[in-house]
C-alpha positions as MATLAB code, in Angstrom:
seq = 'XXXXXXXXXXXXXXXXXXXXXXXXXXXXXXXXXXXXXXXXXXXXXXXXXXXXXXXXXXXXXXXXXXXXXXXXXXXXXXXXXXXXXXXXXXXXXXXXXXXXXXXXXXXXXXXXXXXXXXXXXXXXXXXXXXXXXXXXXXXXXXXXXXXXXXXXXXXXXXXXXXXXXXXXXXXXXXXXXXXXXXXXXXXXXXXXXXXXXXXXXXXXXXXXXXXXXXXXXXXXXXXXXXXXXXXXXXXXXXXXXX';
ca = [
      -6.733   14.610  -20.632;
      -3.536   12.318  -20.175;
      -2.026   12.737  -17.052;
       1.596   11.963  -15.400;
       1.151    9.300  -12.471;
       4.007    8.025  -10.317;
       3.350    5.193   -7.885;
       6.295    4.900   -5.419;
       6.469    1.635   -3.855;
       8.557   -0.842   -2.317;
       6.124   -4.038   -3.574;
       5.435   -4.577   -7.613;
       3.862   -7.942   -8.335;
       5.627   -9.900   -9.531;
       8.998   -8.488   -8.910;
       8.604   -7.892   -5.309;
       5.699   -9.918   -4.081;
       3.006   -8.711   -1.444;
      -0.944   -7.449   -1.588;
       0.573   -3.520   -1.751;
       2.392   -4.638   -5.128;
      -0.533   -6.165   -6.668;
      -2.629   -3.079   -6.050;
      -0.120   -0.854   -7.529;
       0.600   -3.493  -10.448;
      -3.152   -3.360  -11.325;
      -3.760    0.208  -10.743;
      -0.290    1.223  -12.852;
      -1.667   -1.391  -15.927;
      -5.238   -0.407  -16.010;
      -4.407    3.744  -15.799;
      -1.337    3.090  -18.470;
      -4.349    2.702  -21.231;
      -5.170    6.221  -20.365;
      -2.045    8.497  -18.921;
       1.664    8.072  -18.467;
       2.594    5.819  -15.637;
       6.020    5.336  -13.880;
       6.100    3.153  -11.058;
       9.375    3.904   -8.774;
      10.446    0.850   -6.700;
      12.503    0.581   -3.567;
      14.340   -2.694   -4.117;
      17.502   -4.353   -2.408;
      18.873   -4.750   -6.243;
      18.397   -3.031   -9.477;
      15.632   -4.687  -11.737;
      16.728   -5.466  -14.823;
      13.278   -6.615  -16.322;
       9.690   -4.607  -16.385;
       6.230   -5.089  -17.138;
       5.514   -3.718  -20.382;
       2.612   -1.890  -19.539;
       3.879    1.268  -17.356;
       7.684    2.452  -17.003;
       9.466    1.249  -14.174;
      12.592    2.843  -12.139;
      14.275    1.106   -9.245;
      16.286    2.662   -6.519;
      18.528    0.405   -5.264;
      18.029    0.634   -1.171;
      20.709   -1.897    0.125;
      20.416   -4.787    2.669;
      17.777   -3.916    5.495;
      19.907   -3.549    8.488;
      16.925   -2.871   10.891;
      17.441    0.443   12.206;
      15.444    3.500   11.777;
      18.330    5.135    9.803;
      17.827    2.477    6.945;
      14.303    3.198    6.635;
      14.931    7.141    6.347;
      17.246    6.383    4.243;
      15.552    4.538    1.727;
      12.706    6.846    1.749;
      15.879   10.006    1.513;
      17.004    7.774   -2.197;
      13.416    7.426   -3.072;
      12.641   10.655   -2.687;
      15.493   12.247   -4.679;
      14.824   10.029   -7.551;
      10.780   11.307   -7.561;
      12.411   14.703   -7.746;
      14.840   13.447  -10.443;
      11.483   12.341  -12.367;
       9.748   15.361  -11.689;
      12.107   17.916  -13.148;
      12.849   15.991  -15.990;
       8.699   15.862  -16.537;
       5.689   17.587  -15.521;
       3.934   15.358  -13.025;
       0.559   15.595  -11.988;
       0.052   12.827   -9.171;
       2.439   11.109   -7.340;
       1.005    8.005   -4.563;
       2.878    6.409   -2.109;
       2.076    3.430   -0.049;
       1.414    3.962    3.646;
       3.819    0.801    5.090;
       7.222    2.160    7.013;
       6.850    5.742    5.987;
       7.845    5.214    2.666;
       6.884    9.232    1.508;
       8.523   10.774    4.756;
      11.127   12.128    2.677;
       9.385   13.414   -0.033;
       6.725   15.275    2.224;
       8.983   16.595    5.531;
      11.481   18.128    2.336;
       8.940   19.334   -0.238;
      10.643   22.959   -0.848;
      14.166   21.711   -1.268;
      13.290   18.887   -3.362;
      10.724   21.332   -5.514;
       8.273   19.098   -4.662;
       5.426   21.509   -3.837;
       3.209   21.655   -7.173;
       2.935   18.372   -7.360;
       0.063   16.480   -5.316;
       1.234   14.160   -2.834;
      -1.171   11.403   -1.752;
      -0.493    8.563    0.762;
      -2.556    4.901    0.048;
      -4.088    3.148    3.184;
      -2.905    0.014    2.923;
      -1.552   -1.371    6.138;
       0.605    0.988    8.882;
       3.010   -1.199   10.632;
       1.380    1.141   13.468;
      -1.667    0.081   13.067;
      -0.605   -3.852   12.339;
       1.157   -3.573   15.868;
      -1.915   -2.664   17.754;
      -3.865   -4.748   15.840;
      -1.558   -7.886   16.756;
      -0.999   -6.001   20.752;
       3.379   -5.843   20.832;
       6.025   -4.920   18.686;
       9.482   -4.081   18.658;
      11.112   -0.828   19.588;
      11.709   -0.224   16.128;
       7.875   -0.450   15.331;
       7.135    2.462   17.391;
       9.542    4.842   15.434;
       7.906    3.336   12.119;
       4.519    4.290   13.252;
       5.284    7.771   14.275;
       6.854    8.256   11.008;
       3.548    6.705    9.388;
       1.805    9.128   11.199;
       3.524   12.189    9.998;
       3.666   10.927    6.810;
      -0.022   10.753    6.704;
      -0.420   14.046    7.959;
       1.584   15.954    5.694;
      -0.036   13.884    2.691;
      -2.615   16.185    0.239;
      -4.586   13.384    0.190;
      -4.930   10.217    1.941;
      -6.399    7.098   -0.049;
      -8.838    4.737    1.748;
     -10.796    1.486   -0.326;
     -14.162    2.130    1.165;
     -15.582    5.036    3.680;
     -15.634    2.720    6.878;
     -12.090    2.105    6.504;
     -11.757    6.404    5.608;
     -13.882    7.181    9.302;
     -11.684    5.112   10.951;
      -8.367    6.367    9.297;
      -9.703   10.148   10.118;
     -10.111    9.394   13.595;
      -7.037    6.940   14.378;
      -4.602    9.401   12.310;
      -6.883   12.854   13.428;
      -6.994   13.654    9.497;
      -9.463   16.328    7.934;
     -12.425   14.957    6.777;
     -11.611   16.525    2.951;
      -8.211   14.903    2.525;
      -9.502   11.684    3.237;
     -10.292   10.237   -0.605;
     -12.580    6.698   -1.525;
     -10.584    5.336   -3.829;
     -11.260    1.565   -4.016;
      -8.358   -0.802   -5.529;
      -9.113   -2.412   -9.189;
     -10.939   -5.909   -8.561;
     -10.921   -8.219  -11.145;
     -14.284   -9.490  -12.639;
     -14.935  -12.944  -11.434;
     -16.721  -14.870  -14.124;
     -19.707  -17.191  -13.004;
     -19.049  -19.602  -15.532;
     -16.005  -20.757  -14.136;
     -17.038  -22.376  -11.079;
     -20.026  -23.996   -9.805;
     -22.063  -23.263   -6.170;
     -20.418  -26.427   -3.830;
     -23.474  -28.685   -2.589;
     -22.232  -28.393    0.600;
     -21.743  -24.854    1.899;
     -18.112  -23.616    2.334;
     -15.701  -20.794    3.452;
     -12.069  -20.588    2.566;
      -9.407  -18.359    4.146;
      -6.261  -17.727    1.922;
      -3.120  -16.432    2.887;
      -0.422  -15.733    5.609;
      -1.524  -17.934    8.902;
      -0.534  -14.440   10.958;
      -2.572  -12.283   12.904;
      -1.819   -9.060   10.711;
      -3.563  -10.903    8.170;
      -6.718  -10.865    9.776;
      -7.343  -14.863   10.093;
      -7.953  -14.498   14.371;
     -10.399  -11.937   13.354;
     -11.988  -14.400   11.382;
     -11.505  -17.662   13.669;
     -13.258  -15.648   16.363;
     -16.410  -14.800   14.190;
     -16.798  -18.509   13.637;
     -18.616  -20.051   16.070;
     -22.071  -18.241   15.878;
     -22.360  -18.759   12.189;
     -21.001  -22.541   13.048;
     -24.146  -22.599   15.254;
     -26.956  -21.403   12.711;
     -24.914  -23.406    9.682;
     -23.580  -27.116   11.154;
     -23.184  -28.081    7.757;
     -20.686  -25.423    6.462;
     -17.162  -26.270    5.961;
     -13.933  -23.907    6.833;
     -10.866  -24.386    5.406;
      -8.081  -22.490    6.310;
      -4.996  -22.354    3.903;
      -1.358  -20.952    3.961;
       1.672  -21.056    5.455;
       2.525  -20.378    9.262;
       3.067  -16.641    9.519;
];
């Protein structure tokens, strides 16, 4: 049965770059084949061009000015455009990504934006919250973003994990029921064998952000033990200084 899906984001690769926008970008292309897909998008301009596989809207959100009220705000625009999209056409699933409370709106003003038929689900990508503890400071303004993540999560019918290690932790960091906590891995593409061959010598590469919230201290620190039983492997680490 064709469904109505909106993904409400503030990443869509490749018009706003980031690991969050290429999740939704494959998700919205590969469920298009199936249901009706509009991805809603929380820019600092209107978009003038979209992929052709899903419809897009844009809300335009301004210049970040770093304050809590911008953030509420943009969530406040995004959510009264989902409601916009809603009324106009029954929708059965709406997802939001987890990162600065982007469905606070949507979820702390459900009634007045007739809001509560349709499910509400929050993805687990990456809480500033939890990227803050993770990295051990942040700013003042971090701390109001997490508690907002927070809330957001807990008002959420459903909150979407990639695997159930990452679900048992999100249940007990965020003290979420056990039943609204979904597995719903990310699409991965197929890597084809044919296209590369096994190196004679044996390697590791990291790619991406040099930054702790990307996870390269965590691997750094795991190094030297398999350094010790492997001498000959090579690590390369690759990206720009986060």
């Amino acid at each position: 049965m064709t469904q109505r899906i909106v993904f409400v984001t503030q990443e869509l690769d490749p018009i706003a770059p980031g690991g969050a926008g290429a999740v939704i970008a494959g998700m919205a292309t590969r469920l298009s084949e199936r249901h009706q897909v509009t991805v809603l998008l929380g820019a600092h301009s209107i978009v003038s061009s979209a992929p052709a596989d899903f419809a897009i809207a844009t809300v335009d959100t301004g210049t970040v000015d770093g304050t809590p009220q911008w953030f509420l705000d943009r969530s406040r625009r995004l959510a009264l455009e989902l409601a916009t999209i809603c009324r106009d056409a029954k929708v059965d699933m709406v997802e939001f990504t987890d990162f600065e409370a982007l469905g606070f709106w949507a979820l702390s003003h459900r009634e007045e934006l007739d809001l509560a038929h349709v499910r509400i689900a929050v993805r687990l990508h990456g809480p500033v919250e939890a990227v803050a503890a993770a990295v051990g400071s942040a700013p003042p303004l971090f701390n109001v973003l997490g508690g907002l993540e927070r809330l957001t999560l807990s008002m959420a019918d459903m909150v979407l994990v990639p695997s159930a290690e990452v679900g048992r932790w999100a249940a007990d960091r965020y003290r979420l029921d056990a039943d609204r906590v979904v597995v719903a891995p990310p699409p991965v593409p197929e890597v084809h064998r044919r296209r590369w061959a096994p190196s004679p010598d044996p390697s590791f590469a990291f790619y991406g952000r040099l930054a702790e919230q990307k996870g390269v201290h965590d691997l750094v620190q795991a190094l030297p033990p398999v350094l010790d039983s492997h001498p000959s492997l090579v690590v390369t680490v690759i990206g720009p200084d986060g």
